[in-house]
mmCIF file with all atom_site columns, C-alpha atoms in Angstrom:
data_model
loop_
_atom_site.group_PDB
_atom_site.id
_atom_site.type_symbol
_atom_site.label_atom_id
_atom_site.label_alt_id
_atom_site.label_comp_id
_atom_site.label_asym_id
_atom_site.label_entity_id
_atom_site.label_seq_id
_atom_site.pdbx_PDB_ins_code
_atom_site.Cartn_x
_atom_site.Cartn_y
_atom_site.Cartn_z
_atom_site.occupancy
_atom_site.B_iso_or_equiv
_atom_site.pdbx_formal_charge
_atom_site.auth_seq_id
_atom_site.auth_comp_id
_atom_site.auth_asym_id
_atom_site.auth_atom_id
_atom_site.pdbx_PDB_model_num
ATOM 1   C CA . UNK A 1 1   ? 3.861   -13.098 5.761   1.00 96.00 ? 1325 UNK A CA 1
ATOM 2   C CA . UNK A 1 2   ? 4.101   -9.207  6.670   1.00 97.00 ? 1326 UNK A CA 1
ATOM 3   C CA . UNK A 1 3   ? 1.487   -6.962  5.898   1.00 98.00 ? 1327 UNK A CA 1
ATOM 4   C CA . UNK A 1 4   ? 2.586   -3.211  5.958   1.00 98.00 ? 1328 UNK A CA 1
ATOM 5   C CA . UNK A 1 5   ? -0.058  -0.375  5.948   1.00 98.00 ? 1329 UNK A CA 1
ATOM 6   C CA . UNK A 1 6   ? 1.269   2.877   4.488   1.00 96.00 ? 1330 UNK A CA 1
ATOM 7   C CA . UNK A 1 7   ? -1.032  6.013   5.301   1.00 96.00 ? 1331 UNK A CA 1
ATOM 8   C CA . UNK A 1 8   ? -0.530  9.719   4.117   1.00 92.00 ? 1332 UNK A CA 1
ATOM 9   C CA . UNK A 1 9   ? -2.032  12.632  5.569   1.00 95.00 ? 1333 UNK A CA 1
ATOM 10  C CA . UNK A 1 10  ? -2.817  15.019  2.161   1.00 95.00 ? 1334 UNK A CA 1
ATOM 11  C CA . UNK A 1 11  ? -2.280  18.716  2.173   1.00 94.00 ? 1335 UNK A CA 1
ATOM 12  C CA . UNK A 1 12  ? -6.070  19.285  1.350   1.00 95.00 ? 1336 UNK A CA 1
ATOM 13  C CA . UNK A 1 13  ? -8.792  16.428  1.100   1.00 97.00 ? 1337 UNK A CA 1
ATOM 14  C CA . UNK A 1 14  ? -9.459  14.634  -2.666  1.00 97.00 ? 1338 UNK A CA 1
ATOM 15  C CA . UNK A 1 15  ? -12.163 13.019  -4.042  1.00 98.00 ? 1339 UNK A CA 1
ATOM 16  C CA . UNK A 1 16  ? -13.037 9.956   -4.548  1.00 97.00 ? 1340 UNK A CA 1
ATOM 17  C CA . UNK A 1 17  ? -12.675 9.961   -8.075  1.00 98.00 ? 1341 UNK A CA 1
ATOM 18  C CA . UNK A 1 18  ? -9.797  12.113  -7.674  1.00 97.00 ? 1342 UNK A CA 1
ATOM 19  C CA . UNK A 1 19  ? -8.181  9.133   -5.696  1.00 97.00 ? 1343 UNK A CA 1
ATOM 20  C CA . UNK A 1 20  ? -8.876  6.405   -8.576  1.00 97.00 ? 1344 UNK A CA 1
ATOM 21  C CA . UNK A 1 21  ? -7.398  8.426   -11.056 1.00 97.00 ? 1345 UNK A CA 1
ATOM 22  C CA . UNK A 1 22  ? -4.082  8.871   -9.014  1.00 94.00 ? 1346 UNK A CA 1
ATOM 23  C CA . UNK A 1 23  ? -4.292  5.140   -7.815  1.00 96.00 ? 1347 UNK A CA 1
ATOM 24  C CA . UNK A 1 24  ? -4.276  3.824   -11.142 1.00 97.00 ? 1348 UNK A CA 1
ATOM 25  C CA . UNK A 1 25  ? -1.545  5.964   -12.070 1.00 95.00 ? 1349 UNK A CA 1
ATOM 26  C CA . UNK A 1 26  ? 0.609   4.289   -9.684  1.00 93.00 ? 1350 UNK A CA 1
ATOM 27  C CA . UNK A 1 27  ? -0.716  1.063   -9.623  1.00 96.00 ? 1351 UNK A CA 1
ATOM 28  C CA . UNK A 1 28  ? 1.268   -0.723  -12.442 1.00 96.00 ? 1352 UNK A CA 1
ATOM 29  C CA . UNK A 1 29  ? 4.692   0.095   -10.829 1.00 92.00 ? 1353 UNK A CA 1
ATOM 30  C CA . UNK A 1 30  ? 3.698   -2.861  -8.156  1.00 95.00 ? 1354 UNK A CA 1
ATOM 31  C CA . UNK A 1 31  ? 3.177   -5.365  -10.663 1.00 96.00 ? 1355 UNK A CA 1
ATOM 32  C CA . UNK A 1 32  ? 5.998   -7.837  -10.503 1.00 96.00 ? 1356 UNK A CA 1
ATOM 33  C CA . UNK A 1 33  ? 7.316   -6.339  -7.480  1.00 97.00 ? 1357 UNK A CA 1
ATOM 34  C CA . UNK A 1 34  ? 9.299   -9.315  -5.571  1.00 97.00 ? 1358 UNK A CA 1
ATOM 35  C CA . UNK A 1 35  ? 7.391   -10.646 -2.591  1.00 97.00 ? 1359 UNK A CA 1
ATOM 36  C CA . UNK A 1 36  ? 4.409   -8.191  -2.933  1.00 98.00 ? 1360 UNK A CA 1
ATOM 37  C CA . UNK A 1 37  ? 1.023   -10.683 -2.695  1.00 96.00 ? 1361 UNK A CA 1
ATOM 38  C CA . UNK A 1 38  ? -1.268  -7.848  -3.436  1.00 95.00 ? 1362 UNK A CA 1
ATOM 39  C CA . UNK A 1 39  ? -1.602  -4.365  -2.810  1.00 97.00 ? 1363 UNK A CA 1
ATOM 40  C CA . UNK A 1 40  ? -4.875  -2.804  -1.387  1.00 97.00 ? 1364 UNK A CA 1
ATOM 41  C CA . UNK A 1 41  ? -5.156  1.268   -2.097  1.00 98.00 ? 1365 UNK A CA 1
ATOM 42  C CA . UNK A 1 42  ? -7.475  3.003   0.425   1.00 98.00 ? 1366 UNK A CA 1
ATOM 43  C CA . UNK A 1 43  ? -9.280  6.670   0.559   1.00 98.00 ? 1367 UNK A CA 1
ATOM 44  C CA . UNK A 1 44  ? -10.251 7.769   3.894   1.00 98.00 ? 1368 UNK A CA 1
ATOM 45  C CA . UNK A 1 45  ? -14.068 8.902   3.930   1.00 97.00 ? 1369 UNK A CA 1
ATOM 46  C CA . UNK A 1 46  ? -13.392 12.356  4.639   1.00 98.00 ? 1370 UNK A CA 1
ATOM 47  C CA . UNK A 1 47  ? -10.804 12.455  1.579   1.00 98.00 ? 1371 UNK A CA 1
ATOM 48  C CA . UNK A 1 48  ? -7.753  13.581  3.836   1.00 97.00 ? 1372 UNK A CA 1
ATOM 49  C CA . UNK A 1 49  ? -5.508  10.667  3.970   1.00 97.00 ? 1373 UNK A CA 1
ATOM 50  C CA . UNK A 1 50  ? -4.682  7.687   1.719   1.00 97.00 ? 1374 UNK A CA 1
ATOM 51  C CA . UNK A 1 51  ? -2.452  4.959   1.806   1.00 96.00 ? 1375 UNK A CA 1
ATOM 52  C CA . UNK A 1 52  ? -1.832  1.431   1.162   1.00 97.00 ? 1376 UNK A CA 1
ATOM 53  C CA . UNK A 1 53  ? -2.431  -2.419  2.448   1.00 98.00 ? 1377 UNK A CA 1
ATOM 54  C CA . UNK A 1 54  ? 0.544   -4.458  1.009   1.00 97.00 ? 1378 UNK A CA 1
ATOM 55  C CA . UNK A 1 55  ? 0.670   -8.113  1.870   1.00 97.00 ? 1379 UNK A CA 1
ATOM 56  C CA . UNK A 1 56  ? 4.676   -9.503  1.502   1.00 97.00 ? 1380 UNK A CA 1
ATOM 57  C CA . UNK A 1 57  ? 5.383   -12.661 1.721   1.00 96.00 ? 1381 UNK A CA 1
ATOM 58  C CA . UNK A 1 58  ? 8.844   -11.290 3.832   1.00 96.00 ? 1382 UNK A CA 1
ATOM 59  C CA . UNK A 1 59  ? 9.676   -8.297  5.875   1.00 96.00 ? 1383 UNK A CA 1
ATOM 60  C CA . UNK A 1 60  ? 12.989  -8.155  3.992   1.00 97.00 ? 1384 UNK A CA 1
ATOM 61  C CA . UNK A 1 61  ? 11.098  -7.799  0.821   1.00 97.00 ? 1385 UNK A CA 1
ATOM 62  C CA . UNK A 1 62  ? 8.610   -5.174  2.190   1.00 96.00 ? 1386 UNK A CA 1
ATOM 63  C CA . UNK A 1 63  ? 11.874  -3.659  2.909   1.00 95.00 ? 1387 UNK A CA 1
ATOM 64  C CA . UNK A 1 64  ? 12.788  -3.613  -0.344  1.00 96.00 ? 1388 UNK A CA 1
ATOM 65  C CA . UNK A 1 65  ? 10.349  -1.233  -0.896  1.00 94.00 ? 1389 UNK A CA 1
ATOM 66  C CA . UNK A 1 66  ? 9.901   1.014   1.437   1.00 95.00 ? 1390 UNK A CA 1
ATOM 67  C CA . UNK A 1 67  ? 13.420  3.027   0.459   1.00 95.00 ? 1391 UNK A CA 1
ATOM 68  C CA . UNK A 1 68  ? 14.224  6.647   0.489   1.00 94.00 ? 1392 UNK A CA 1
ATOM 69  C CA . UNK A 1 69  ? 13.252  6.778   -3.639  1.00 94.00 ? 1393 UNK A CA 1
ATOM 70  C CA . UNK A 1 70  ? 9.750   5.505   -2.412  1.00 92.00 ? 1394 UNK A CA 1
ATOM 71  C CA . UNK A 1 71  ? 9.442   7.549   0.289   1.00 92.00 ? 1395 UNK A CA 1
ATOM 72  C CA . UNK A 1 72  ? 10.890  10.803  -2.321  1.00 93.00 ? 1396 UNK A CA 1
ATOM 73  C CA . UNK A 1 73  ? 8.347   9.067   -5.039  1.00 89.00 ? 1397 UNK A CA 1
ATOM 74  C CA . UNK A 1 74  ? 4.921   9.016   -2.194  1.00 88.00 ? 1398 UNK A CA 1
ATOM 75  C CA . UNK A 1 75  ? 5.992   12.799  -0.864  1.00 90.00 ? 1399 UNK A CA 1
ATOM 76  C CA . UNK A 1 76  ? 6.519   13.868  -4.918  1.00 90.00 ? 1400 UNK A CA 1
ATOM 77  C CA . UNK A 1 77  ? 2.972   12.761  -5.857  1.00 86.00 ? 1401 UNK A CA 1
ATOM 78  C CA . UNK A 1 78  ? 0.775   13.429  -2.756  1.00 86.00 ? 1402 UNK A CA 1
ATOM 79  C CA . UNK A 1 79  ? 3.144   16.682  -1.214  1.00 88.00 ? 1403 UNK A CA 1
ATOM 80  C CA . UNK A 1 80  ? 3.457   14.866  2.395   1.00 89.00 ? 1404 UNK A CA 1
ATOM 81  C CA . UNK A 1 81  ? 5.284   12.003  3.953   1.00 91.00 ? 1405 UNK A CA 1
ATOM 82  C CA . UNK A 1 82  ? 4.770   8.279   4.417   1.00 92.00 ? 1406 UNK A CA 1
ATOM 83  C CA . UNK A 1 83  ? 4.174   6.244   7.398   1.00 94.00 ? 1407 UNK A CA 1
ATOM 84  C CA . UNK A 1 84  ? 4.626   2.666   7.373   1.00 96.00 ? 1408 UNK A CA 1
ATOM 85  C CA . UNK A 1 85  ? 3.217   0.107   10.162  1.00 97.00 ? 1409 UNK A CA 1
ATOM 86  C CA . UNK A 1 86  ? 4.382   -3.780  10.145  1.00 97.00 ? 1410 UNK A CA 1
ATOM 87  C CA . UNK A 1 87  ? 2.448   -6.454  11.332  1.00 97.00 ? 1411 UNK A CA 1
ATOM 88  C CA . UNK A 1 88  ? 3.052   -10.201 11.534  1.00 97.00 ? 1412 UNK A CA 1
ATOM 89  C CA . UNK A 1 89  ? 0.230   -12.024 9.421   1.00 96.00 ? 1413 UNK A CA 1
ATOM 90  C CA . UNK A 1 90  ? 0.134   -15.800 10.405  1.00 96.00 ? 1414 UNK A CA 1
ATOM 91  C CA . UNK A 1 91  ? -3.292  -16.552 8.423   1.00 96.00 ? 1415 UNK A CA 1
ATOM 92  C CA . UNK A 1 92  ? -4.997  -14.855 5.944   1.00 95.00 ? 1416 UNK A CA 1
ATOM 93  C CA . UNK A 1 93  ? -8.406  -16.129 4.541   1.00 95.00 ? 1417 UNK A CA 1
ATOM 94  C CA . UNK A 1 94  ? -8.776  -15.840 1.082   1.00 93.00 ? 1418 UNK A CA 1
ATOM 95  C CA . UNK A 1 95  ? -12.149 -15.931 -0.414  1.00 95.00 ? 1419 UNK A CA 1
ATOM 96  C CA . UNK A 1 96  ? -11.559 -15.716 -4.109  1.00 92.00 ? 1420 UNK A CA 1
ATOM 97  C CA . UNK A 1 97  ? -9.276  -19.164 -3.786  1.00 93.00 ? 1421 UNK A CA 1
ATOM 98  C CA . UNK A 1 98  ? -11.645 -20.574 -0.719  1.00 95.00 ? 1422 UNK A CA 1
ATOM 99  C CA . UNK A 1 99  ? -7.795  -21.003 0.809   1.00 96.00 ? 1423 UNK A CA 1
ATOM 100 C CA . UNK A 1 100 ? -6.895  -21.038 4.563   1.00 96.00 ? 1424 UNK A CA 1
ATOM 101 C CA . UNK A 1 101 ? -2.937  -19.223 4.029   1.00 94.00 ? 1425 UNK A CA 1
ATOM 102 C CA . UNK A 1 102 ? -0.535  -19.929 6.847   1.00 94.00 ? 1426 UNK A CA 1
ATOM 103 C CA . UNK A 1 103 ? 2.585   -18.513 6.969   1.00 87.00 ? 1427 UNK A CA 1
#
């Protein structure tokens, strides 16, 4: 499994509520995406950057993603552009299921 963190650094700082309204704008266009385990959105405290936790069950699916339309589609609706880190996840713990994942 691959977990990518996206992060953008916003023009001015946004609310909290601000945020949630956005987020769930854009959250049903990852439902169904290939690969994509879930998707974690994320304000940080001072309200200047967001971003996402995705965890993919392949870096050539993450890839899949992370195109020049997503990039155009992230700088469109928060006016800056995306970075994207990769990291290898071996194991994830996951409460809700009480499940020990290995990859």
């Amino acid at each position: 499994m691959i977990t990518a963190i996206a992060t953008f650094q916003l023009p001015k700082p946004i609310t909290l509520d601000e945020a949630r309204k956005t987020f769930l704008s854009t959250a049903p266009k990852y439902q169904g995406v290939t690969g994509l385990i879930r998707k974690y959105y994320m304000l940080s405290q001072d309200g200047s950057t967001v971003g996402g936790v995705y965890l993919w069950n392949s870096r050539e699916e993450a890839d899949a993603m992370y195109t020049e339309s997503w990039r155009s589609f992230v700088r469109e609706k928060y006016g800056t552009d995306p970075s994207v880190t990769y990291m290898d996840s071996p194991v994830v713990v996951d409460n809700l299921s009480h499940e020990i994942i290995e990859s």
